[in-house]
XYZ file of N, CA and C in Angstrom:
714
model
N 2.630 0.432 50.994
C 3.579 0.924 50.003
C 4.697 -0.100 49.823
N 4.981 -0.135 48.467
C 5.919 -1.636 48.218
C 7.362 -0.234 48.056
N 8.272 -0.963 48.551
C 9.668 -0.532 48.588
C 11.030 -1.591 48.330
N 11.787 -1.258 47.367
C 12.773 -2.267 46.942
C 13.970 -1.707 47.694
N 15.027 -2.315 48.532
C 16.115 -1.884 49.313
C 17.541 -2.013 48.295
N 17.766 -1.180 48.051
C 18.891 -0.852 47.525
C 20.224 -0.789 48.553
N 21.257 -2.128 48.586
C 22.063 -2.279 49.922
C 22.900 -1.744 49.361
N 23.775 -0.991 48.247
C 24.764 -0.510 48.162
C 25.715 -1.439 48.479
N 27.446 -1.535 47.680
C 28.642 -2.679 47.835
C 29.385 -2.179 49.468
N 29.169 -1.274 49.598
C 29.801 -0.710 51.136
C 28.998 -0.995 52.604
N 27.390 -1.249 52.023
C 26.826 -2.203 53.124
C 27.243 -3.606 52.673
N 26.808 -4.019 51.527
C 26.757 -5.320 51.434
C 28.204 -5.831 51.916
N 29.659 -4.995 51.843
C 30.783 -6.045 52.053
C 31.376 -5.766 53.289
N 30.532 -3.974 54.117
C 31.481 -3.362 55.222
C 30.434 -3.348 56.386
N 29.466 -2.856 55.908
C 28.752 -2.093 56.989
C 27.014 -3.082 56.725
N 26.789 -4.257 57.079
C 25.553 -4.919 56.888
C 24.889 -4.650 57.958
N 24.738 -3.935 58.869
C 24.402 -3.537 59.837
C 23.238 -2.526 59.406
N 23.828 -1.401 58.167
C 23.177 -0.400 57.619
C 21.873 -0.643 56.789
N 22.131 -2.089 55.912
C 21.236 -2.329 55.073
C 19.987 -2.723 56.074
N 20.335 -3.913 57.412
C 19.722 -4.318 58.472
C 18.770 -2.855 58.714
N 19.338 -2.120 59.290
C 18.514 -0.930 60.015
C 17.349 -0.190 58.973
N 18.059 -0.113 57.865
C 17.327 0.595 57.055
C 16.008 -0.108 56.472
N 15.965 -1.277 56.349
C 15.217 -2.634 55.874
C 14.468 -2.349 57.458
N 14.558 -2.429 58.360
C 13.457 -2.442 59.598
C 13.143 -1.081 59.948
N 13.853 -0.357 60.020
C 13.272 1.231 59.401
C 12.105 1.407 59.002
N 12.217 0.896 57.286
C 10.900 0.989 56.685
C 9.725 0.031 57.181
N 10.325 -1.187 57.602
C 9.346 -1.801 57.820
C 8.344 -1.520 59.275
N 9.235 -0.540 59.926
C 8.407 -0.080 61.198
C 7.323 1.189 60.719
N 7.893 1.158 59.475
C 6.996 2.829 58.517
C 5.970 2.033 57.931
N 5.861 0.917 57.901
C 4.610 -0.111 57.391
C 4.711 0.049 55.812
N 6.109 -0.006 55.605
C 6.763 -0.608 54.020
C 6.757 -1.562 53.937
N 6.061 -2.270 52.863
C 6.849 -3.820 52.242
C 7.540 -3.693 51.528
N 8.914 -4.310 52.177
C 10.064 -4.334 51.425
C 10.696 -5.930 50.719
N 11.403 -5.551 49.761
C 11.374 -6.792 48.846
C 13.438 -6.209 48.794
N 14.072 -6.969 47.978
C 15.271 -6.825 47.903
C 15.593 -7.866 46.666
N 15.800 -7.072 45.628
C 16.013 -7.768 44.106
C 17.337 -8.343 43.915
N 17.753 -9.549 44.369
C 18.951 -10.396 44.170
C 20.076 -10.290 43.239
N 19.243 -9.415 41.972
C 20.385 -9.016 40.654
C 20.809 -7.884 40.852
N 20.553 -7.440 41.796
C 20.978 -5.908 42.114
C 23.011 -5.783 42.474
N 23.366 -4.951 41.638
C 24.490 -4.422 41.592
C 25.605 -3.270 41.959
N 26.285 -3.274 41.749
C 27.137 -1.706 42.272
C 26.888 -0.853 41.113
N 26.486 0.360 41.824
C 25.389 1.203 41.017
C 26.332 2.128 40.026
N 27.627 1.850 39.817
C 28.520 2.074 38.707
C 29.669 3.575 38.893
N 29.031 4.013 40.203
C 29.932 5.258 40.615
C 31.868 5.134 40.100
N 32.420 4.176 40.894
C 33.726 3.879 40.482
C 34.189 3.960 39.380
N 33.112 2.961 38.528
C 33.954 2.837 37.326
C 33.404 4.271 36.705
N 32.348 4.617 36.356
C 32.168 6.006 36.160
C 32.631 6.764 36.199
N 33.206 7.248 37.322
C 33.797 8.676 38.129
C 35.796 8.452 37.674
N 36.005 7.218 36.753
C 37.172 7.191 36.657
C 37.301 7.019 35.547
N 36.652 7.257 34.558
C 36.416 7.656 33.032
C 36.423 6.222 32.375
N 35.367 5.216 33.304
C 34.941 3.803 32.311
C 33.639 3.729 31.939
N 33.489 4.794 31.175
C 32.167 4.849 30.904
C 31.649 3.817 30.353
N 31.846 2.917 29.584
C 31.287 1.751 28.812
C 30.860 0.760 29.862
N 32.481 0.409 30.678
C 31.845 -0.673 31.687
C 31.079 -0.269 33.057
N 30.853 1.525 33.164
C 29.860 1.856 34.067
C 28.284 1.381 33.679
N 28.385 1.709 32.387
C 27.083 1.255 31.797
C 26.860 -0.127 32.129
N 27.663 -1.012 32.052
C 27.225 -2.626 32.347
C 26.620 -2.768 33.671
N 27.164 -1.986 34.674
C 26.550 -1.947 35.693
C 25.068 -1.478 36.159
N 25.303 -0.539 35.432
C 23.397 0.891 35.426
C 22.749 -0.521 34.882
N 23.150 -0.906 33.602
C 22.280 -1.484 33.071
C 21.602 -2.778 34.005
N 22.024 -3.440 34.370
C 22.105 -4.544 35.162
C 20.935 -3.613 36.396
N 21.143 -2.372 36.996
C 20.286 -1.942 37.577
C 19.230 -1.611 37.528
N 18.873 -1.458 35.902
C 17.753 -1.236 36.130
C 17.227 -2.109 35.582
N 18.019 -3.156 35.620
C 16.912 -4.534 35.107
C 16.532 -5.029 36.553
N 17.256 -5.011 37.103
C 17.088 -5.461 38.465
C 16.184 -5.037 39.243
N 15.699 -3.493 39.238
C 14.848 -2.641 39.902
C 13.736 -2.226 38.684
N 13.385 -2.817 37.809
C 12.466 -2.636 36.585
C 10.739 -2.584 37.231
N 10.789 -3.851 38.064
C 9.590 -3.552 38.589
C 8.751 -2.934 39.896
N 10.014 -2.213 40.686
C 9.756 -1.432 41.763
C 9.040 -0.243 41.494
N 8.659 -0.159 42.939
C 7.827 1.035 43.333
C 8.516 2.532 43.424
N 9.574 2.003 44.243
C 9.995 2.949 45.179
C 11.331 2.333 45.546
N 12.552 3.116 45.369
C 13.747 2.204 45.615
C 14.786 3.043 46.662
N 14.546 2.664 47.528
C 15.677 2.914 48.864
C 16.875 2.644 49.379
N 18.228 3.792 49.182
C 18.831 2.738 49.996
C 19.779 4.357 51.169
N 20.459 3.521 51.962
C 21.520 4.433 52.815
C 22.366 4.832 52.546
N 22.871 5.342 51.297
C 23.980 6.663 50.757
C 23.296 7.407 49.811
N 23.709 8.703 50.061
C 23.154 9.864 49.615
C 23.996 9.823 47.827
N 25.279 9.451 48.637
C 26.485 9.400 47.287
C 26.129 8.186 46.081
N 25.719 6.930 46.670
C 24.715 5.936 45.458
C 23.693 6.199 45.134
N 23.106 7.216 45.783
C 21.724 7.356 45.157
C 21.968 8.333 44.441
N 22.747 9.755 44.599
C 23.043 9.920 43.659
C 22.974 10.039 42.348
N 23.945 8.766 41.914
C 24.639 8.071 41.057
C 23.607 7.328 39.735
N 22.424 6.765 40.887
C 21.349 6.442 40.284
C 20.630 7.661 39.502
N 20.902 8.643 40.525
C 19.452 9.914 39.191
C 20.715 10.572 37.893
N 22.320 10.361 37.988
C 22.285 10.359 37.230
C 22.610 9.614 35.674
N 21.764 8.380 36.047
C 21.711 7.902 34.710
C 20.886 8.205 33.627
N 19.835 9.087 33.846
C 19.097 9.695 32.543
C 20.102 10.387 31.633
N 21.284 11.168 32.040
C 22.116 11.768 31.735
C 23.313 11.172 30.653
N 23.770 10.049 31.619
C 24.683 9.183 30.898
C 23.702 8.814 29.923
N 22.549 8.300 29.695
C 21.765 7.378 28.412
C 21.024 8.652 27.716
N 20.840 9.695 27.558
C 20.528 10.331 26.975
C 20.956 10.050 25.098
N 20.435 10.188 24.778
C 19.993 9.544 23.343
C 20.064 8.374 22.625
N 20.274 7.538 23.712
C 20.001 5.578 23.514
C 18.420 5.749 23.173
N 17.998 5.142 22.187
C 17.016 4.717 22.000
C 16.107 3.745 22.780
N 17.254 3.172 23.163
C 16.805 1.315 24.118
C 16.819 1.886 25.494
N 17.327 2.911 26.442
C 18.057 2.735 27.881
C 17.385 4.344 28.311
N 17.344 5.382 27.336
C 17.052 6.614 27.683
C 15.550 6.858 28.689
N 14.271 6.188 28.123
C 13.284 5.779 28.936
C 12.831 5.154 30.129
N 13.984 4.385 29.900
C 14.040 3.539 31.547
C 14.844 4.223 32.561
N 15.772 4.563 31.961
C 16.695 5.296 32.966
C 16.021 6.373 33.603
N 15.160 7.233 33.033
C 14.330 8.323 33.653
C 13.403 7.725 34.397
N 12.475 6.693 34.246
C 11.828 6.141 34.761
C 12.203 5.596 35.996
N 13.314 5.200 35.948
C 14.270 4.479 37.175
C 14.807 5.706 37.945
N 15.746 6.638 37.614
C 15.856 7.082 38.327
C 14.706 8.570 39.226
N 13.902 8.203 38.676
C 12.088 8.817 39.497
C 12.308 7.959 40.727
N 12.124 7.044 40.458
C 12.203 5.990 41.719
C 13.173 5.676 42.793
N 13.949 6.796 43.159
C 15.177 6.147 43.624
C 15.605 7.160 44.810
N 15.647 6.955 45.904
C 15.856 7.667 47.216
C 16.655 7.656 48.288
N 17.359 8.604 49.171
C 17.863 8.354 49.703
C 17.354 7.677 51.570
N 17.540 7.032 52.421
C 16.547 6.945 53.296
C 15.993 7.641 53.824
N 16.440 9.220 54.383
C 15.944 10.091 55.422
C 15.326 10.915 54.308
N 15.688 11.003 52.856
C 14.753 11.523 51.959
C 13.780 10.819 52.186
N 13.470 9.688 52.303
C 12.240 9.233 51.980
C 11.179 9.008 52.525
N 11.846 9.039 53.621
C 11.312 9.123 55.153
C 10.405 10.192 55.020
N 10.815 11.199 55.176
C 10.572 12.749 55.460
C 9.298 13.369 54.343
N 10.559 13.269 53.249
C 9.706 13.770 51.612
C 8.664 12.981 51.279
N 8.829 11.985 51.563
C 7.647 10.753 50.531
C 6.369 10.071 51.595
N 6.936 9.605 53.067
C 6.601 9.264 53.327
C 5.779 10.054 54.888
N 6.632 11.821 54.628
C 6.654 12.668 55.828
C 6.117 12.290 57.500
N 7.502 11.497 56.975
C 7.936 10.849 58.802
C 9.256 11.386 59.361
N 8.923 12.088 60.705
C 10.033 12.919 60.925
C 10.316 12.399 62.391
N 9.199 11.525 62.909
C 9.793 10.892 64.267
C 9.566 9.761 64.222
N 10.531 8.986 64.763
C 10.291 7.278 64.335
C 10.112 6.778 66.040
N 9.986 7.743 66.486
C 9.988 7.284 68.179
C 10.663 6.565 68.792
N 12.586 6.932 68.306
C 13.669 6.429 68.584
C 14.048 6.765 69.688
N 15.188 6.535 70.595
C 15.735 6.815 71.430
C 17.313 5.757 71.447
N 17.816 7.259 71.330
C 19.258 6.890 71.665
C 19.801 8.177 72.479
N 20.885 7.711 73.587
C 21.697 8.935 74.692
C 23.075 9.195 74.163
N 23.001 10.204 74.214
C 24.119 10.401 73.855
C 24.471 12.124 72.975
N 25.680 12.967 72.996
C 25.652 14.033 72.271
C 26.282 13.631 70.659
N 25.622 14.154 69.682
C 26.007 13.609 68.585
C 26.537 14.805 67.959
N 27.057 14.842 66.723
C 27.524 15.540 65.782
C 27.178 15.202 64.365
N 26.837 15.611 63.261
C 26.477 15.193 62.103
C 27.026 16.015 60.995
N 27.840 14.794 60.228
C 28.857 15.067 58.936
C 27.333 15.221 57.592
N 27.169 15.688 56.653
C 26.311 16.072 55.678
C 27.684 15.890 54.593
N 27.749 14.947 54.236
C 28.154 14.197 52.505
C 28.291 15.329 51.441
N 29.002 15.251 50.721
C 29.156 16.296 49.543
C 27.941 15.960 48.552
N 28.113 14.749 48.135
C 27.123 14.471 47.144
C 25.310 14.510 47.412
N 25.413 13.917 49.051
C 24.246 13.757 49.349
C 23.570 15.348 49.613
N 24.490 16.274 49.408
C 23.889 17.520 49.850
C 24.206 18.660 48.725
N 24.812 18.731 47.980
C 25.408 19.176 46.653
C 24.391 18.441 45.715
N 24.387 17.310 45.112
C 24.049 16.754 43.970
C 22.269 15.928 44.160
N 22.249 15.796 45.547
C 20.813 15.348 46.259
C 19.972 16.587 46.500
N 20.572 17.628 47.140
C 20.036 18.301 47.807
C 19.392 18.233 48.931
N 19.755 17.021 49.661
C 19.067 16.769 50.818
C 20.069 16.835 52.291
N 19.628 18.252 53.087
C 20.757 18.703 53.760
C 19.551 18.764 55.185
N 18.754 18.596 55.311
C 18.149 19.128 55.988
C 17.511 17.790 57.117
N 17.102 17.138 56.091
C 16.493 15.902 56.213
C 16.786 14.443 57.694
N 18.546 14.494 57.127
C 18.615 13.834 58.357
C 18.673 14.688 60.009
N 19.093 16.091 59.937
C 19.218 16.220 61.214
C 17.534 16.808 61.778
N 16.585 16.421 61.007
C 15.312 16.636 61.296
C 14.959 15.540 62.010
N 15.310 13.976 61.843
C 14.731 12.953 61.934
C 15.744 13.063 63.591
N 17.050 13.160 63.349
C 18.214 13.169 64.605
C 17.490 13.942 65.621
N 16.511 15.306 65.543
C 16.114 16.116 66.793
C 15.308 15.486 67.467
N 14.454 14.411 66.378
C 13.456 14.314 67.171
C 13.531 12.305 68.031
N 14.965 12.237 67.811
C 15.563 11.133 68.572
C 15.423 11.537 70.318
N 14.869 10.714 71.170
C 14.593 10.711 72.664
C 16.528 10.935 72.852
N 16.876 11.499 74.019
C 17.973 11.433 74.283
C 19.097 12.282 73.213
N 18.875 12.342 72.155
C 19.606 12.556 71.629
C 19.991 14.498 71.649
N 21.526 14.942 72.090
C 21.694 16.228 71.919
C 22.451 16.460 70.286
N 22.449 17.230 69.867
C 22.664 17.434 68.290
C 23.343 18.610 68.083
N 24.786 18.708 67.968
C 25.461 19.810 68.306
C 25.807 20.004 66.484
N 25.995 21.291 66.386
C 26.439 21.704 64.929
C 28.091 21.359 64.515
N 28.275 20.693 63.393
C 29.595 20.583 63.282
C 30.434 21.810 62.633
N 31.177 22.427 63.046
C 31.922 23.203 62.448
C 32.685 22.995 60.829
N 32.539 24.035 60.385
C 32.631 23.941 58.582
C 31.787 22.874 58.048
N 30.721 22.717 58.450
C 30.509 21.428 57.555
C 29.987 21.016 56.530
N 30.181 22.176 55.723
C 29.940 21.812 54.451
C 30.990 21.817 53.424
N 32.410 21.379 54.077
C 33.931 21.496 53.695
C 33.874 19.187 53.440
N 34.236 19.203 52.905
C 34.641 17.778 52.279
C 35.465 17.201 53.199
N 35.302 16.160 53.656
C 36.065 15.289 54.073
C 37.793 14.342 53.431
N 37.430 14.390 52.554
C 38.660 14.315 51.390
C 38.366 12.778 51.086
N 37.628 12.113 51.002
C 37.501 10.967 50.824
C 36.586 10.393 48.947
N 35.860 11.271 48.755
C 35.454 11.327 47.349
C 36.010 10.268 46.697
N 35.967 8.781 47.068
C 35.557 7.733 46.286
C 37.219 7.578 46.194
N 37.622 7.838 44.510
C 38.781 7.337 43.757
C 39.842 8.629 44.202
N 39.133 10.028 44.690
C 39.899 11.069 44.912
C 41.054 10.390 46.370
N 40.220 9.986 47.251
C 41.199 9.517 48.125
C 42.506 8.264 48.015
N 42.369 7.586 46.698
C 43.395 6.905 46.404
C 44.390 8.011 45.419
N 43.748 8.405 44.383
C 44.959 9.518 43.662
C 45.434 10.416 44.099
N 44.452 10.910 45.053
C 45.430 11.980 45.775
C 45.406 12.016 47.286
N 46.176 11.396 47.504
C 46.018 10.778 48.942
C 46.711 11.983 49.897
N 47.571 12.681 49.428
C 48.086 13.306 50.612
C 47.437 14.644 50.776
N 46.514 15.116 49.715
C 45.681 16.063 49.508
C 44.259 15.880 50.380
N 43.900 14.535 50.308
C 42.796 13.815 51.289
C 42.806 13.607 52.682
N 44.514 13.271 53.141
C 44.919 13.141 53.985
C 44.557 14.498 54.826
N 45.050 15.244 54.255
C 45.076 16.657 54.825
C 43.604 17.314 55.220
N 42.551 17.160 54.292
C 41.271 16.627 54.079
C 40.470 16.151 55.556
N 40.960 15.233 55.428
C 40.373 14.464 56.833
C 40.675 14.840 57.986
N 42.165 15.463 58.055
C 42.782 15.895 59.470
C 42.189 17.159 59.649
N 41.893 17.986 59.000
C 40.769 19.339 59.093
C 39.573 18.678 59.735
N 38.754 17.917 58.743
C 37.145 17.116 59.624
C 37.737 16.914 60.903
N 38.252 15.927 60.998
C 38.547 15.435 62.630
C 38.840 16.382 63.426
N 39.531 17.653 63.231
C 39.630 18.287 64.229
C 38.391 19.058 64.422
N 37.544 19.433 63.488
C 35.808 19.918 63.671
C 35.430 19.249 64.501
N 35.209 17.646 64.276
C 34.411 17.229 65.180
C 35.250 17.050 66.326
N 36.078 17.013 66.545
C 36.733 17.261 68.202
C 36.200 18.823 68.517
N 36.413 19.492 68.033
C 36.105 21.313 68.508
C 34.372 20.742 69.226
N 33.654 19.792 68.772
C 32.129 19.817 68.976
C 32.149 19.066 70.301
N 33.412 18.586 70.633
C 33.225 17.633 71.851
C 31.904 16.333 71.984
N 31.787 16.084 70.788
C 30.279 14.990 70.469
C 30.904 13.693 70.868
N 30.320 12.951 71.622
C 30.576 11.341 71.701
C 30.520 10.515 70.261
N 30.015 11.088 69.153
C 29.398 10.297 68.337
C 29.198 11.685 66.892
N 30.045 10.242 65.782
C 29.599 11.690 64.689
C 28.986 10.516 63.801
N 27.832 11.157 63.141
C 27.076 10.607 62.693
C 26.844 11.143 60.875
N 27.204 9.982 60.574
C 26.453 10.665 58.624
C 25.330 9.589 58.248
N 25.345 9.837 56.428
C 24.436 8.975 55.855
C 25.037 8.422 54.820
N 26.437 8.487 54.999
C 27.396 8.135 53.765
C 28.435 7.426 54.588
N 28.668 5.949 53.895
C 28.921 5.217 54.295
C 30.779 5.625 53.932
N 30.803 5.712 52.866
C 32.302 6.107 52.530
C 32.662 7.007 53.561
N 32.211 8.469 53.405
C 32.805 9.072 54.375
C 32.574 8.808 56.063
N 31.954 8.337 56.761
C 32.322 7.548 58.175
C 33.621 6.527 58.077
N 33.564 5.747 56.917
C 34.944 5.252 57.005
C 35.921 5.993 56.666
N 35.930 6.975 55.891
C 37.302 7.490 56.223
C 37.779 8.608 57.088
N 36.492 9.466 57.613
C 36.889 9.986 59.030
C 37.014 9.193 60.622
N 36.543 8.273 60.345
C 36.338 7.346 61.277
C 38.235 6.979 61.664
N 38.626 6.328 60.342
C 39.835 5.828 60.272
C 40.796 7.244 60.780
N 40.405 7.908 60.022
C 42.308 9.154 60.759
C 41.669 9.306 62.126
N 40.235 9.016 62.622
C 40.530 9.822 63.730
C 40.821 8.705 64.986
N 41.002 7.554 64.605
C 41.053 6.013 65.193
C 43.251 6.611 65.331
N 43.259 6.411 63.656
C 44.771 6.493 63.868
C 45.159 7.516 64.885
N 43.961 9.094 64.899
C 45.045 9.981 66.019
C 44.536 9.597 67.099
N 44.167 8.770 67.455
C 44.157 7.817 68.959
C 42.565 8.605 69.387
N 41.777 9.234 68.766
C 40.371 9.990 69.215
C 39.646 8.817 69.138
N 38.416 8.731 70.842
C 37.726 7.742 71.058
C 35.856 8.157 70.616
N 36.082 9.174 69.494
C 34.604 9.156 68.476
C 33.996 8.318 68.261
N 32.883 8.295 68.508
C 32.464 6.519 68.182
C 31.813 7.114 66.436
N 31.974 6.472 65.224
C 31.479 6.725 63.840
C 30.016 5.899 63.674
N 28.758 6.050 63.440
C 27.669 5.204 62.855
C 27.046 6.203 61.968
N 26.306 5.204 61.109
C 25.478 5.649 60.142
C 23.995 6.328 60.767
N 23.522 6.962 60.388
C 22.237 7.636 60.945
C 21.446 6.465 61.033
N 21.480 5.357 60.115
C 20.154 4.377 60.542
C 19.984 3.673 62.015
N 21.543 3.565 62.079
C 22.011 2.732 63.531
C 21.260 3.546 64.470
N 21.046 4.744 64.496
C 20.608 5.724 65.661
C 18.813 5.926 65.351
N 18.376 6.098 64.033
C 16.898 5.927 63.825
C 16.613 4.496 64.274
N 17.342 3.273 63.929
C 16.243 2.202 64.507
C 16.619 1.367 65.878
N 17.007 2.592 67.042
C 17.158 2.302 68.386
C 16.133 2.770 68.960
N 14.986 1.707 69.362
C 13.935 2.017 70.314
C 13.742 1.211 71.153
């Protein structure tokens, strides 16, 4: 199965570690993976902050970039997203409306793809440790995929998997929401952090790269020694 890796701007400039794991991930799933060089920021920002024209420069650019993939993967629930909805935004372009549906068919999140596409639910990982797991607004609201990663997390060697309290309450971090309304976010985050302290977990774990950084950060500032990783970091420890 041919698979194109979609690194997202938050691996590519923060977290390259994620794109790493996820790229040997598949390739331990006996994916060939390829990684299309014109590939871009999949237009969420400017989008979600009413630039619709120059969001489009971006989609567009994406799906020229991913035109001839199979199957397109990457590690946020919140960019992938973003990708299914561009049929939406191009809806009655003559030129963009076809591809965009076409493209976004193709487009997954990792532990979706894992599971759903490729129904792999043990990668015969092992990591020690008690974890906790944050579930993304978008990746579980607008994906629908809520289930997925802590399926792949049970069946981690070592791994205990404790439930996070409220957790299907927002982190306050929502992209551009955490710069405009920062003290509303603020407040936001200091709720999460104290969940995952109530869980006593060594380790809180998501699939959204945004939100680990910004629970990660208040709970660094209130001096809490949580360690934050992405779920791939913990699937490709064997």
């Amino acid at each position: 199965m041919r698979v194109s890796l979609f690194s997202t701007c938050l691996s590519d400039i923060l977290f390259a570690n994620v794109a790493k794991d996820t790229l040997e991930i598949l390739e331990r799933c006996g994916c060939k993976v390829d990684y299309p060089m014109e590939q871009t920021c999949c237009g969420q920002p400017a989008y979600n902050s009413g630039y619709l024209q120059e969001a489009k420069q971006s989609m567009k650019q994406m799906m020229k970039a991913f035109r001839h993939s199979e199957y397109i993967v990457g590690p946020s629930g919140s960019c992938i997203s973003m990708l299914k909805e561009y049929p939406a935004v191009f809806r009655g372009d003559v030129e963009w409306e076809k591809e965009a549906e076409a493209f976004a068919d193709k487009c997954y999140e990792i532990t979706e793809f894992l599971v759903d596409v490729l129904n792999v639910t043990d990668l015969n990982s092992s990591f020690k440790g008690k974890v906790t797991f944050h579930s993304s607004c978008h990746m579980k609201r607008l994906l629908g995929v809520k289930e997925q990663p802590k399926v792949l997390l049970k069946n981690v060697k070592g791994v205990e998997l404790v439930d996070l309290p409220c957790e299907e309450d927002c982190c306050g971090f929502g992209g551009t929401f955490a710069v405009k309304n920062s003290v509303i976010s603020q407040e936001m985050v200091s709720e999460k952090s104290r969940h995952v302290s109530e869980t006593e977990a060594e380790y809180l774990v998501g699939a959204d790269m945004g939100c680990l950084m910004n629970i990660g950060g208040r709970m660094s500032r209130e001096g809490k020694e949580v360690k934050v990783v992405h779920i791939t970091e913990i699937l490709n420890t064997h």
